[in-house]
Amino acid sequence: MSVMKKYSYILVVLAAAFFASCEKTLDLEYDNASDAIMVVEGNVSNDGIYVYVNGLSNVTDSVNSKGLADAIVTVSGSDGYEEQLEFGEGRYFSPTNAKGVSGVTYTLHVKRGNNECYAKSTMPELTPIDSVEFKWMPIFADVNIFMLYVYLTDNPDSTNYYFYNVSRDGKTVEFHCAPDEGLSDEYNSFYIGLNSEKSWKENEKEKQKLHGLEKSNRLYSGNKFEVALRTVDYNTYRYFSSGDFNGNGVNPTTNLVGNNCVGYFSAYAVDKRTMVMPEYEEALKMQ
Amino acid sequence: MKNRLVTSLTFLHIVAAASAASLKGVVVSAEDGAPLPGASITIKELPNEGMEALEDGTFKLEVPSGKYTVVCEMVGYSTLTKTVNVKNDAKLNFKLDSDVEDLGAVEVTSRSTHKAIEQTQMSVAHLEVSDMKKMPSMFGEQDVIKSLQLMPGVKAESDASSGFQVRGGESSQNLVLLDGATVNNAGHLMGLFSTFNSDVLRDVTLYKGQMPAQYGGRIASVLDVATANGNNEHFQADGAIGLLASKLTLHGPFQKGKSSWLVAGRRTYIDLFLKGTEDFKDTKLNFYDINAKLDFKLSQKDQLDVTFFNGQDQLGINDLMAMKWGSTIGALKWRHAVHSGLAVNTQAFVSHYKTTNWMELDDSDYSYDGVNTQASLRENLTWNVGEKHTLDFGFQSSYLDVVSAEWEFNDVHEKEERFAWENHFWINDEWNINKRLSLLAGVRLSVFSLLGSGPYYEIDGDGNIVSTTNYGKGDFVKTYVNPEPRLSANYKLTNNQSLKAAYSHTCQNLHTIKNGITSLPMDRFTLSSNLLKPETADQVSAGYAISFDNESHNNAYEVAVDVYYKHTDNIIDYRDGVGSMDEIEIDRLVLAGQGRSYGIELEVKKNFGKVTGWVSYTLSRTESQIDGINRDRWYTANNDRRHDINVVAIYTPNKRWDFSASWKYYSGQAMSLPVGKYQVENQTYYYYDNRNNYRAPSYHRLDLGATRHGRPHKHWQSELAFGLYNAYGRYNPFIISVREDPYVNSGSKATLTAMYSFLPSFTYRFKFK
């Protein structure tokens, strides 16, 4: 029911905007992050097999995502596939360049020191992207958001869950996760907000403020980016859906079983398109 | 010594020889003939005798035959003294004049004086409507609930909210009554205003968990709000023009001296100001409410009241979104005095709350509705059995229809509606055992039956549906029976000191999950079901109260201390990682467990003089334990706050001016703060260890008010009220969040969002008669 959740969230935010008027930065005293927690991000797809293993960072530090190289990571499948992954470029990968197969249930096993966890995930059938389209969406009277629409043909005979994202240089800029409820012949699309009209006008100024493009969660004119539509299982949907409440003091609901492990393991089928963010003047001509 | 002994013996002899008699009568306003409940009747010759006039203004005192000087007084009215010779039974009526036009010396009194000592009922807060009208107000709008939040044990749900929490309970665990009818949403504009128009209020009483058996259905408190009758002597118009809202009350007689009508309306015009802004010019943001009341004195023994309330809020932006929510209440109350010792109150009411929300995005329409309707018939008999017992007994039968949500988007249409038949039976005895000891003992029986039609589920540990049973219309799905014993005792150590103790068991079958930290029209309701059991609370409390006299007044100062411990069962909280809109079936979103709260409440009051007011302090703790949350361990509840301090002062130097100030302090609210962070899909996630492991910054605020009363004329009175909310402009925490910020080195920033810095206001009030 993610669509209703998003809808209620937008309504609440709009309503609160009328009443909350003052904001200031706080200095809070955070406890230090525990070394005992292991962060696992496991992916098996028709694009390859990659697993990231990291530790927690302190809230007051930048996130360290360089990867921990001393874990033993194994992936096996219900079709007989089994392989220990190798470490390189900050992640564990399949030395045989194996790829996921729809319908196969995969098991991830990670062991590092006293930490050990495992999880299962079944790779769904692929739902391909039919087309993509840039489009403006009015929010407030004078606020327009430049959106990317992802059109698809959902299989009506099964309940499907989708994760769709845009990424630049292999790093996700924005993503959403939703079930197929609410999709119809007329509205067979998901959309992602790329930029507001106002902030787009201030692009160059924003760029100068940033410490580097890789930290920005915004696409700029001329940026080459990738849009991906993943068909995921319920546990993956639940992880990212529950992650919406992370700011409210709740850890996302993980499918990892074990002590002191956070993150997820997802076997998914993915389709991608490569796009270029248009210039502002060019975008204004779009509907 | 010998003389004193002889005098005492002589007096006792006279008293013993005198036959018992009764003195009864009614107290009404000379201005409009309205009964004056709460007016104090005392007898100078019998300092231990006295009472407050009942709801219909009547009183009855058992006294020995003799000649007495009877004093009748009430705040806002001139004191009246009469002499009466009581032989068998005697009648004595009082018509009190309003003291507004009296240009004599000003003295403010509190009619709740001495209640803390005299009353058997524990943990009751009476709000003086006259005091409330002098207190500082937000946006110039006097608010009954914001005034209650200045009392010990009562906390605001959030900054500027009219939601309130009592002794660790949630705001949804308070029963709010308007002339006996249930009010399901007591807030306007996300809680900035309460739904109660202060111009039509007569009496406000808050039972902080230790409620008499006549009340029930919620586990935290009962807020009983009674509206005033119209003027039954002549036509009158009262009004107020404020910065953001105005109101007008018209009332007059149907039948002079007997029956009256009253109509009151209030509306905000915030959106008129918004039209002047570029960003919000197409925004709708307003509320209105209408109160109407008819009262008929059918005979010497029969009184009929009709109450109507309708309040609506709306918030909308262009054709993009609209939120509308509001309540409609209709109530009929018939009071029949069978004889002087037995009264029958029959009431029927319907209370309907509905929220409608709609939004259009990308040519897609999304809509969300919620409904909470209650139709009830209530019968209560009050029987004075002899001199020592006052018995209340009766029943209430209610039909409940709750649409926890109905939503639509594209091809999806889902609805969850629940029906129930709820019956309560009660008996309650107030037993004045002797001059020192009194008991209030009762029991309430709650019989709740969940009815079809609709699907009901069994779920697994993760909240997934494993089986469904469909019930037909009117089928009994599940019945819960809960006996709710109540006991309260008062022992008067002296005339000025009392010790109290109480126990109560309460239950609640209406469950609420909130969508945010304040009252929003997106909150969802549901009823006890095969999965959700009734929430229950067991509370024990004890208290000590003492009053002190000064040179001119008895009970000039009062000090009261209450301690309490409350254990709750079947309270609900969200499962980790779900929100109120994740599933249509609420039962799947929550887990149930237990809670405990305990604390001490201290209050010091000054009742008389040019400066009146109080200081209150509450030290409390509230915790929850729910399997499946916080690794099954106890955790600090979301609404836990350790210290609450309120200081209220009202200064009345002369007839022309009132000045008031209130200062509020509370220590930080519990919140969850991350102990680490990590990235998944290049997005930062925060890692939390224990729920509510941190304290938000403390809250404090000073509000100031001043009222200048115009010179009174025969047909016209006016006053101008000034207010300054949050006078020193502190940024108090409304929302605290930790979020990503690419402009700081760590990538994370904690921010505090406040509702307001300071808010000045003014209101012009008038009365025409």
XYZ file of C-alpha atoms in Angstrom, chain A residues 1-8 10-12 14-34 37 39-41 43 54-63 65 135 137-142 149 163 165 171-175 181-185 187 189 191 206 209-211 214-218 230 234 238-253 260 262-264 268, chain B residues 189-190 192 274 278-285 315-318 320-323 357-368 407-412 414 462 464 515-516 520 522 575-584 588 671-689 691 693-694 697 730-731 734-739 742-757:
206
model
C 0.000 0.000 0.000
C 2.952 2.227 -0.610
C 0.961 4.505 -2.884
C -1.439 5.425 -0.083
C 1.487 5.831 2.278
C 3.207 8.223 -0.073
C -0.045 10.074 -0.588
C -0.664 10.468 3.131
C 2.622 14.275 1.041
C -0.628 15.477 2.596
C 0.887 15.557 6.057
C 1.851 19.964 3.002
C -0.400 20.440 6.014
C 2.536 20.752 8.409
C 4.136 23.320 6.109
C 1.393 25.758 7.074
C 2.015 25.482 10.757
C 5.701 24.850 11.294
C 7.610 28.008 10.641
C 10.966 28.115 12.415
C 13.971 25.853 12.072
C 17.413 25.761 13.629
C 20.348 23.373 13.662
C 20.946 21.362 16.828
C 24.148 20.034 18.350
C 23.290 16.616 19.714
C 25.518 14.207 21.598
C 25.395 10.896 19.800
C 26.701 7.614 21.128
C 29.500 6.078 19.088
C 28.660 3.401 16.565
C 29.210 -0.162 17.662
C 27.266 -4.297 13.659
C 26.088 -3.916 7.173
C 25.267 -6.289 4.298
C 23.856 -5.253 0.917
C 22.237 -8.351 -4.793
C 30.637 -2.658 5.667
C 30.650 -1.517 9.265
C 28.656 1.275 10.882
C 29.965 4.849 10.876
C 29.510 7.406 13.617
C 26.656 9.813 12.962
C 29.093 12.719 13.152
C 31.450 11.162 10.566
C 31.143 10.640 6.833
C 29.902 7.185 5.921
C 31.596 2.490 2.391
C 7.201 15.369 -17.784
C 4.125 17.911 -12.540
C 2.593 20.884 -10.667
C 2.702 20.557 -6.866
C 1.950 23.979 -5.373
C 0.515 26.885 -7.321
C 3.977 27.947 -8.445
C 8.016 8.515 -15.936
C 12.134 -0.907 -7.085
C 15.816 4.240 -9.345
C 25.535 5.556 -7.640
C 21.842 5.871 -6.864
C 20.561 9.440 -6.850
C 16.977 8.602 -5.987
C 14.845 5.493 -5.693
C -1.393 -2.023 -6.684
C -2.688 1.113 -8.251
C -1.158 0.423 -11.627
C -3.754 0.190 -14.354
C -3.882 0.284 -18.123
C -1.731 4.641 -15.232
C 3.833 4.074 -14.817
C 7.590 8.437 -11.625
C 24.237 24.750 -6.089
C 28.232 24.885 -2.892
C 28.643 21.150 -3.105
C 31.800 19.422 -2.073
C 29.211 12.506 -6.110
C 27.593 13.812 -2.914
C 24.720 15.476 -4.661
C 21.331 13.819 -4.731
C 20.286 15.942 -7.684
C 13.867 -3.918 -10.704
C 8.252 -8.974 -1.038
C 9.397 -4.442 2.800
C 12.982 -3.431 3.537
C 12.899 -0.292 1.422
C 9.304 0.531 2.319
C 10.043 0.345 6.031
C 13.152 2.424 5.375
C 10.818 5.375 4.815
C 10.413 5.471 8.595
C 14.140 5.477 9.278
C 13.979 9.156 10.232
C 11.399 8.311 12.893
C 13.739 6.101 14.878
C 12.957 2.783 13.218
C 15.449 0.409 11.598
C 14.292 -0.996 8.231
C 12.878 -4.507 8.416
C 24.110 -7.757 14.711
C 21.602 -4.839 9.119
C 20.855 -4.476 5.430
C 19.147 -6.833 3.001
C 15.818 -9.292 -8.598
C -6.597 23.238 12.549
C -4.359 20.316 13.521
C -4.216 24.746 17.269
C -3.178 34.066 2.807
C 2.066 34.988 -3.505
C 2.701 31.386 -2.443
C -0.573 30.690 -0.617
C -3.052 32.917 -2.451
C -5.036 29.940 -3.717
C -5.046 28.161 -0.399
C -8.060 27.361 1.746
C -7.391 27.160 5.458
C -7.361 22.893 4.094
C -6.934 23.014 0.352
C -4.529 24.053 -2.366
C -5.895 24.910 -5.775
C -4.348 19.763 -6.083
C -5.447 18.739 -2.633
C -8.210 19.166 -0.119
C -8.620 18.007 3.466
C -9.022 13.955 2.097
C -8.343 14.191 -1.574
C -5.330 14.844 -3.724
C -4.600 14.907 -7.435
C -1.147 14.051 -8.703
C -0.298 13.374 -12.278
C -3.954 13.260 -13.345
C -4.515 10.531 -10.753
C -7.017 11.087 -7.964
C -6.246 9.797 -4.498
C -8.856 9.927 -1.773
C -8.993 8.883 1.852
C -9.326 4.916 0.122
C -9.274 5.036 -3.622
C -6.588 5.541 -6.207
C -6.735 4.501 -9.832
C -8.381 1.084 -9.868
C -7.920 0.387 -6.168
C -10.412 -0.500 -0.227
C 4.650 -10.693 10.660
C 0.324 -11.348 7.134
C -0.202 9.628 11.594
C 2.025 12.199 13.227
C -4.376 15.293 12.140
C -5.302 11.308 8.892
C 5.207 -2.573 14.348
C 8.698 -1.525 13.340
C 8.777 -0.075 9.850
C 5.098 0.394 9.115
C 2.910 3.461 8.855
C -0.794 4.051 9.311
C -1.504 3.735 5.579
C 0.514 0.613 4.852
C -2.464 -1.718 5.029
C -6.212 -1.202 5.178
C -1.915 -5.838 10.900
C 12.877 10.455 21.170
C 15.037 7.986 19.300
C 18.479 9.132 18.247
C 20.709 7.057 15.957
C 23.921 5.537 17.248
C 25.422 4.989 13.795
C 24.806 5.221 10.089
C 25.497 3.338 6.891
C 24.699 3.498 3.205
C 22.529 1.238 1.125
C 21.849 2.084 -2.516
C 23.965 5.176 -1.929
C 21.367 6.440 0.546
C 22.218 7.015 4.177
C 20.316 4.990 6.757
C 20.551 5.569 10.481
C 20.962 2.742 12.946
C 18.974 2.839 16.187
C 19.755 0.720 19.196
C 13.710 3.056 21.113
C 16.894 6.487 23.997
C 17.322 10.255 24.029
C 15.727 19.806 24.482
C 11.970 30.512 22.343
C 12.296 27.946 19.582
C 7.985 20.559 17.580
C 9.914 18.183 15.328
C 13.520 17.065 15.743
C 15.040 15.187 12.863
C 18.421 13.904 11.795
C 18.825 13.949 8.057
C 25.531 17.417 1.610
C 26.734 20.811 2.814
C 28.136 19.531 6.120
C 31.244 17.375 6.286
C 29.625 14.479 8.103
C 26.728 14.468 5.665
C 24.239 14.545 8.591
C 22.513 17.378 10.339
C 20.103 17.501 13.276
C 17.414 20.166 13.024
C 14.765 21.457 15.367
C 11.563 22.732 13.834
C 9.482 25.007 16.016
C 5.872 25.982 15.556
C 6.215 29.653 16.390
C 8.553 32.133 17.933
